[in-house]
Amino acid sequence: MNKLFETLENTHNAPEDETFAKNAPCHCSPQWPALETTANGYVIRAEPRSHYSILTNPQVGTFVARCTNCQARYPNPWGMDSAEEMPYAWAREPIED
């Protein structure tokens, strides 16, 4: 269980910094061609949604999504792409004592 919580620290959560997503509008044509986020230290696809999930709600957590092209922070509800497998490579790593 501790390993799980440690890996959540590797998930990018940037409420105000611009190291992952720029605080700027998307200038791509068309706007927001694709979204991405990070989970367990891996970049994965995200998708626009009509509502936030518990993980992506900015009032609950600090996960962010960005445009894959210009890296602008996505300002609307989004979720992790349901076709994308959650990366759990860390779970296959040997446990260090």
PDB file of C-alpha atoms in Angstrom:
ATOM      1  CA  MET A   1       0.000   0.000   0.000  1.00  0.00           C
ATOM      2  CA  ASN A   2       2.843   2.382   0.787  1.00  0.00           C
ATOM      3  CA  LYS A   3       4.240   1.766  -2.706  1.00  0.00           C
ATOM      4  CA  LEU A   4       0.927   2.905  -4.213  1.00  0.00           C
ATOM      5  CA  PHE A   5       0.965   6.190  -2.295  1.00  0.00           C
ATOM      6  CA  GLU A   6       4.612   6.763  -3.190  1.00  0.00           C
ATOM      7  CA  THR A   7       3.820   6.392  -6.892  1.00  0.00           C
ATOM      8  CA  LEU A   8       0.959   8.851  -6.653  1.00  0.00           C
ATOM      9  CA  GLU A   9       3.625  11.410  -5.752  1.00  0.00           C
ATOM     10  CA  ASN A  10       5.137  10.736  -9.198  1.00  0.00           C
ATOM     11  CA  THR A  11       1.864  11.751 -10.846  1.00  0.00           C
ATOM     12  CA  HIS A  12       2.210  15.284 -12.039  1.00  0.00           C
ATOM     13  CA  ASN A  13       0.111  17.653 -10.027  1.00  0.00           C
ATOM     14  CA  ALA A  14       0.783  21.250 -10.898  1.00  0.00           C
ATOM     15  CA  PRO A  15      -1.920  23.581  -9.658  1.00  0.00           C
ATOM     16  CA  GLU A  16      -0.058  26.780 -10.521  1.00  0.00           C
ATOM     17  CA  ASP A  17       3.342  25.863 -11.967  1.00  0.00           C
ATOM     18  CA  GLU A  18       3.973  25.572 -15.700  1.00  0.00           C
ATOM     19  CA  THR A  19       6.424  22.683 -15.730  1.00  0.00           C
ATOM     20  CA  PHE A  20       3.842  20.322 -17.266  1.00  0.00           C
ATOM     21  CA  ALA A  21       1.076  22.561 -18.615  1.00  0.00           C
ATOM     22  CA  LYS A  22       1.292  26.214 -19.615  1.00  0.00           C
ATOM     23  CA  ASN A  23      -1.239  28.627 -18.172  1.00  0.00           C
ATOM     24  CA  ALA A  24      -2.127  29.888 -21.641  1.00  0.00           C
ATOM     25  CA  PRO A  25      -4.917  29.372 -24.179  1.00  0.00           C
ATOM     26  CA  CYS A  26      -4.558  26.714 -26.852  1.00  0.00           C
ATOM     27  CA  HIS A  27      -3.604  28.302 -30.177  1.00  0.00           C
ATOM     28  CA  CYS A  28      -3.707  25.072 -32.200  1.00  0.00           C
ATOM     29  CA  SER A  29      -5.929  24.659 -35.237  1.00  0.00           C
ATOM     30  CA  PRO A  30      -8.236  22.985 -34.478  1.00  0.00           C
ATOM     31  CA  GLN A  31      -8.107  23.847 -30.788  1.00  0.00           C
ATOM     32  CA  TRP A  32      -7.342  21.000 -28.388  1.00  0.00           C
ATOM     33  CA  PRO A  33      -6.418  18.382 -31.040  1.00  0.00           C
ATOM     34  CA  ALA A  34      -5.643  15.854 -28.284  1.00  0.00           C
ATOM     35  CA  LEU A  35      -5.101  15.865 -24.516  1.00  0.00           C
ATOM     36  CA  GLU A  36      -2.580  14.157 -22.260  1.00  0.00           C
ATOM     37  CA  THR A  37      -1.899  13.887 -18.553  1.00  0.00           C
ATOM     38  CA  THR A  38       0.439  11.905 -16.332  1.00  0.00           C
ATOM     39  CA  ALA A  39      -0.268   8.905 -14.133  1.00  0.00           C
ATOM     40  CA  ASN A  40       2.251   6.956 -12.096  1.00  0.00           C
ATOM     41  CA  GLY A  41       5.044   8.858 -13.834  1.00  0.00           C
ATOM     42  CA  TYR A  42       3.856   8.034 -17.388  1.00  0.00           C
ATOM     43  CA  VAL A  43       2.237  10.339 -19.943  1.00  0.00           C
ATOM     44  CA  ILE A  44      -1.161   8.966 -20.968  1.00  0.00           C
ATOM     45  CA  ARG A  45      -4.065  10.128 -23.126  1.00  0.00           C
ATOM     46  CA  ALA A  46      -6.874  12.189 -21.645  1.00  0.00           C
ATOM     47  CA  GLU A  47     -10.200  13.184 -23.149  1.00  0.00           C
ATOM     48  CA  PRO A  48     -12.723  16.006 -22.754  1.00  0.00           C
ATOM     49  CA  ARG A  49     -15.731  15.086 -20.604  1.00  0.00           C
ATOM     50  CA  SER A  50     -19.021  16.661 -19.647  1.00  0.00           C
ATOM     51  CA  HIS A  51     -17.957  16.463 -15.981  1.00  0.00           C
ATOM     52  CA  TYR A  52     -14.820  15.876 -13.919  1.00  0.00           C
ATOM     53  CA  SER A  53     -13.964  12.569 -12.321  1.00  0.00           C
ATOM     54  CA  ILE A  54     -12.975  12.432  -8.658  1.00  0.00           C
ATOM     55  CA  LEU A  55      -9.297  12.386  -9.702  1.00  0.00           C
ATOM     56  CA  THR A  56      -9.453  15.272 -12.154  1.00  0.00           C
ATOM     57  CA  ASN A  57     -11.756  17.655 -10.282  1.00  0.00           C
ATOM     58  CA  PRO A  58      -9.643  20.731  -9.454  1.00  0.00           C
ATOM     59  CA  GLN A  59     -11.647  21.267  -6.248  1.00  0.00           C
ATOM     60  CA  VAL A  60     -10.548  17.837  -4.997  1.00  0.00           C
ATOM     61  CA  GLY A  61      -7.189  17.114  -6.590  1.00  0.00           C
ATOM     62  CA  THR A  62      -4.496  18.838  -8.560  1.00  0.00           C
ATOM     63  CA  PHE A  63      -4.220  16.664 -11.682  1.00  0.00           C
ATOM     64  CA  VAL A  64      -3.903  18.598 -14.924  1.00  0.00           C
ATOM     65  CA  ALA A  65      -4.378  17.833 -18.611  1.00  0.00           C
ATOM     66  CA  ARG A  66      -2.651  19.638 -21.440  1.00  0.00           C
ATOM     67  CA  CYS A  67      -2.801  19.974 -25.203  1.00  0.00           C
ATOM     68  CA  THR A  68      -0.445  17.439 -26.775  1.00  0.00           C
ATOM     69  CA  ASN A  69       0.678  20.009 -29.316  1.00  0.00           C
ATOM     70  CA  CYS A  70       1.182  23.352 -27.524  1.00  0.00           C
ATOM     71  CA  GLN A  71       1.114  22.098 -23.870  1.00  0.00           C
ATOM     72  CA  ALA A  72      -1.609  24.578 -22.851  1.00  0.00           C
ATOM     73  CA  ARG A  73      -3.501  23.598 -19.682  1.00  0.00           C
ATOM     74  CA  TYR A  74      -6.959  22.258 -20.525  1.00  0.00           C
ATOM     75  CA  PRO A  75      -9.493  24.477 -18.672  1.00  0.00           C
ATOM     76  CA  ASN A  76     -12.608  22.287 -18.928  1.00  0.00           C
ATOM     77  CA  PRO A  77     -13.725  18.965 -17.430  1.00  0.00           C
ATOM     78  CA  TRP A  78     -11.653  16.002 -18.587  1.00  0.00           C
ATOM     79  CA  GLY A  79     -10.856  12.439 -17.657  1.00  0.00           C
ATOM     80  CA  MET A  80      -8.337   9.772 -18.471  1.00  0.00           C
ATOM     81  CA  ASP A  81      -8.994   8.107 -21.815  1.00  0.00           C
ATOM     82  CA  SER A  82     -11.098   5.025 -21.109  1.00  0.00           C
ATOM     83  CA  ALA A  83      -9.251   3.101 -23.850  1.00  0.00           C
ATOM     84  CA  GLU A  84      -5.875   3.845 -22.241  1.00  0.00           C
ATOM     85  CA  GLU A  85      -4.509   1.298 -19.791  1.00  0.00           C
ATOM     86  CA  MET A  86      -3.304   2.708 -16.499  1.00  0.00           C
ATOM     87  CA  PRO A  87       0.479   2.240 -16.357  1.00  0.00           C
ATOM     88  CA  TYR A  88       1.405   0.027 -13.447  1.00  0.00           C
ATOM     89  CA  ALA A  89       4.972  -0.887 -14.454  1.00  0.00           C
ATOM     90  CA  TRP A  90       6.079  -0.012 -10.912  1.00  0.00           C
ATOM     91  CA  ALA A  91       3.932  -2.883  -9.615  1.00  0.00           C
ATOM     92  CA  ARG A  92       6.111  -5.370 -11.491  1.00  0.00           C
ATOM     93  CA  GLU A  93       9.334  -4.024  -9.987  1.00  0.00           C
ATOM     94  CA  PRO A  94      10.945  -6.113  -7.224  1.00  0.00           C
ATOM     95  CA  ILE A  95      10.262  -4.837  -3.725  1.00  0.00           C
ATOM     96  CA  GLU A  96      13.363  -3.479  -2.039  1.00  0.00           C
ATOM     97  CA  ASP A  97      13.809  -4.228   1.643  1.00  0.00           C
TER      98      ASP A  97
END
